[in-house]
């Protein structure tokens, strides 16, 4: 019977092109091949693995953003501090980022650039950035009230990152009013620099 695992992950065997190993179709129930999260965080909407040295997995749920250790685990000392250890477990300890924010049910708003990721939280009326310093509501930079009013009226929130102009674009689409609004955020000015006339269905930057 088909089962929708909204609060957990399941993974297959290894794939290694160098040695010719392809076990992507193997799901051995005797091994630990699942990872469950707290259902209070809401369903998992988006998974993202940063291209940095740690390579940990970021899980964006409806109400929280989680960091899942990959190929390592955390051991907690008596004082509450943790130490990382190598392990044969594919996915290790799950740690939520500080801040009561998630991606709601709009994974299409997600966009990444280097070590930063951007997304919207429609339920809380904010646009978020996840960087080295954690979660930051970038909608507070002069557009707090505007996003609080307009995000909840939108049916689709399309996010993209323009590598040429170094801007995060978020398009708010409303089927009731049949109108779309695109706004751009820049890191160097720490603010929302312009409204755009286009309304993309999707977007990607390539060399």
XYZ file of C-alpha atoms in Angstrom:
207
model
C 0.000 0.000 0.000
C 1.257 3.459 -0.842
C 2.276 5.584 2.146
C 3.038 9.311 2.154
C 5.931 9.914 4.564
C 5.423 13.601 5.334
C 7.571 13.555 8.471
C 10.436 11.271 7.490
C 13.093 10.296 4.968
C 14.009 6.952 3.453
C 17.210 6.347 1.516
C 18.585 3.639 -0.742
C 22.011 2.063 -1.158
C 25.146 3.812 -2.431
C 25.925 5.103 -5.901
C 29.577 5.469 -6.886
C 30.389 6.116 -10.544
C 34.135 5.644 -9.997
C 33.850 2.050 -8.793
C 30.747 1.178 -10.805
C 28.525 0.645 -7.764
C 24.836 1.432 -8.265
C 22.581 0.376 -5.402
C 19.986 3.110 -5.833
C 17.250 0.494 -6.270
C 18.133 -1.353 -3.049
C 16.110 -0.624 0.087
C 17.243 -3.190 2.685
C 14.774 -3.113 5.569
C 17.252 -4.854 7.905
C 19.472 -1.768 7.828
C 18.562 1.619 9.259
C 17.394 3.399 6.100
C 14.891 5.831 7.595
C 15.130 9.156 9.403
C 12.085 10.626 11.130
C 11.579 14.185 12.329
C 9.256 15.717 14.894
C 5.723 15.890 13.379
C 5.157 19.204 15.191
C 7.502 20.833 12.659
C 5.034 20.082 9.863
C 5.634 18.148 6.673
C 8.975 18.262 4.834
C 8.560 20.566 1.848
C 12.123 20.907 0.529
C 15.484 19.160 0.909
C 18.745 20.925 0.070
C 22.383 19.909 0.389
C 24.910 22.727 0.453
C 27.986 22.380 -1.755
C 30.266 23.192 1.174
C 32.740 20.976 2.991
C 30.252 19.787 5.645
C 27.680 18.672 3.058
C 24.914 18.464 5.652
C 21.279 18.212 4.625
C 18.874 21.100 5.150
C 15.222 20.119 5.550
C 12.706 22.944 5.172
C 9.469 22.009 6.905
C 6.227 23.941 7.154
C 7.029 25.465 10.547
C 10.766 24.924 11.117
C 14.071 24.665 9.254
C 16.266 21.728 10.259
C 19.884 20.735 9.794
C 20.479 16.994 9.476
C 24.067 15.807 9.905
C 25.293 13.714 6.967
C 27.738 10.813 7.529
C 28.373 12.012 11.097
C 26.570 12.200 14.399
C 26.565 14.296 17.560
C 27.359 13.046 21.075
C 26.168 15.301 23.882
C 28.270 15.796 26.999
C 26.859 16.214 30.499
C 27.102 20.019 30.178
C 24.894 19.987 27.072
C 27.645 20.689 24.554
C 27.917 18.396 21.560
C 30.851 16.776 19.796
C 30.829 15.493 16.223
C 31.951 11.944 15.528
C 32.291 9.981 12.308
C 29.678 7.264 11.857
C 28.401 4.802 9.291
C 24.926 6.279 9.625
C 23.895 8.142 6.502
C 21.844 10.731 8.377
C 22.680 11.717 11.950
C 21.346 14.145 14.545
C 18.601 16.586 13.551
C 18.991 20.147 14.869
C 16.444 22.941 14.268
C 17.753 26.416 13.450
C 16.865 29.168 15.910
C 13.660 30.966 15.004
C 10.055 29.872 14.628
C 10.065 30.010 10.827
C 9.438 27.494 8.054
C 8.703 27.438 4.333
C 4.917 26.909 4.841
C 3.696 25.051 1.728
C 5.623 27.083 -0.854
C 8.786 25.171 -1.808
C 8.742 27.003 -5.156
C 9.912 30.152 -3.309
C 13.275 28.513 -2.542
C 16.447 29.844 -4.203
C 20.115 29.352 -3.320
C 23.335 31.262 -3.901
C 26.712 30.092 -2.556
C 26.146 29.556 1.203
C 22.855 31.529 1.343
C 19.351 30.230 0.747
C 16.169 32.288 0.415
C 12.529 31.309 0.860
C 9.182 32.646 2.048
C 7.061 31.830 5.081
C 3.533 32.625 3.928
C 1.888 31.740 7.243
C 4.042 34.262 9.152
C 4.150 36.810 6.314
C 7.953 36.922 5.998
C 10.712 36.387 3.449
C 13.643 34.523 4.992
C 17.377 34.082 4.423
C 19.401 31.203 5.853
C 23.111 31.998 5.999
C 26.112 31.338 8.237
C 24.537 33.498 10.953
C 21.296 31.494 10.916
C 17.784 32.578 9.938
C 17.065 36.239 9.171
C 13.694 37.738 8.113
C 14.882 39.957 5.227
C 11.326 41.192 4.680
C 11.892 43.389 7.759
C 14.192 45.622 5.663
C 11.571 48.240 4.818
C 8.937 45.815 3.454
C 7.574 44.144 6.579
C 3.986 45.387 6.293
C 3.868 44.945 2.506
C 4.825 41.278 2.651
C 2.584 40.609 5.633
C -0.374 41.908 3.597
C 0.483 40.450 0.190
C 1.960 37.020 0.919
C -1.285 35.667 2.356
C -3.188 36.846 -0.746
C -0.888 34.933 -3.108
C -1.494 31.385 -4.347
C 2.002 30.827 -5.771
C 5.337 32.281 -4.664
C 8.098 31.782 -7.230
C 11.643 32.470 -6.010
C 14.815 32.733 -8.103
C 18.321 34.153 -7.855
C 19.819 36.334 -10.584
C 23.567 35.634 -10.656
C 24.211 38.521 -13.032
C 22.593 41.205 -10.876
C 23.080 39.415 -7.539
C 19.413 39.694 -6.672
C 16.854 37.373 -5.103
C 13.590 37.726 -7.002
C 10.291 36.711 -5.450
C 7.116 36.709 -7.560
C 3.743 36.774 -5.844
C 0.988 35.336 -8.046
C -2.699 35.668 -7.248
C -5.279 33.709 -9.261
C -8.210 35.677 -7.864
C -6.887 39.054 -9.018
C -5.037 37.537 -12.025
C -2.030 39.716 -11.252
C 1.601 39.030 -10.322
C 4.134 41.195 -8.479
C 7.911 40.654 -8.569
C 10.253 42.193 -5.996
C 14.074 42.033 -5.801
C 16.399 41.906 -2.780
C 20.122 42.737 -2.854
C 22.669 41.778 -0.230
C 25.045 44.713 -0.809
C 22.321 47.269 -0.079
C 20.550 45.069 2.514
C 17.194 46.032 1.058
C 14.494 45.582 -1.571
C 15.729 47.567 -4.543
C 12.946 47.405 -7.141
C 9.643 46.090 -8.388
C 9.938 44.161 -11.656
C 7.557 44.094 -14.600
C 8.039 40.377 -15.393
C 6.302 37.417 -13.778
C 8.362 34.250 -14.389
C 6.887 30.765 -14.139
C 10.380 29.554 -13.245
C 13.938 30.839 -13.461
C 17.537 29.616 -13.459
C 20.970 31.178 -13.865
C 23.563 29.389 -16.003
C 27.012 30.094 -17.408
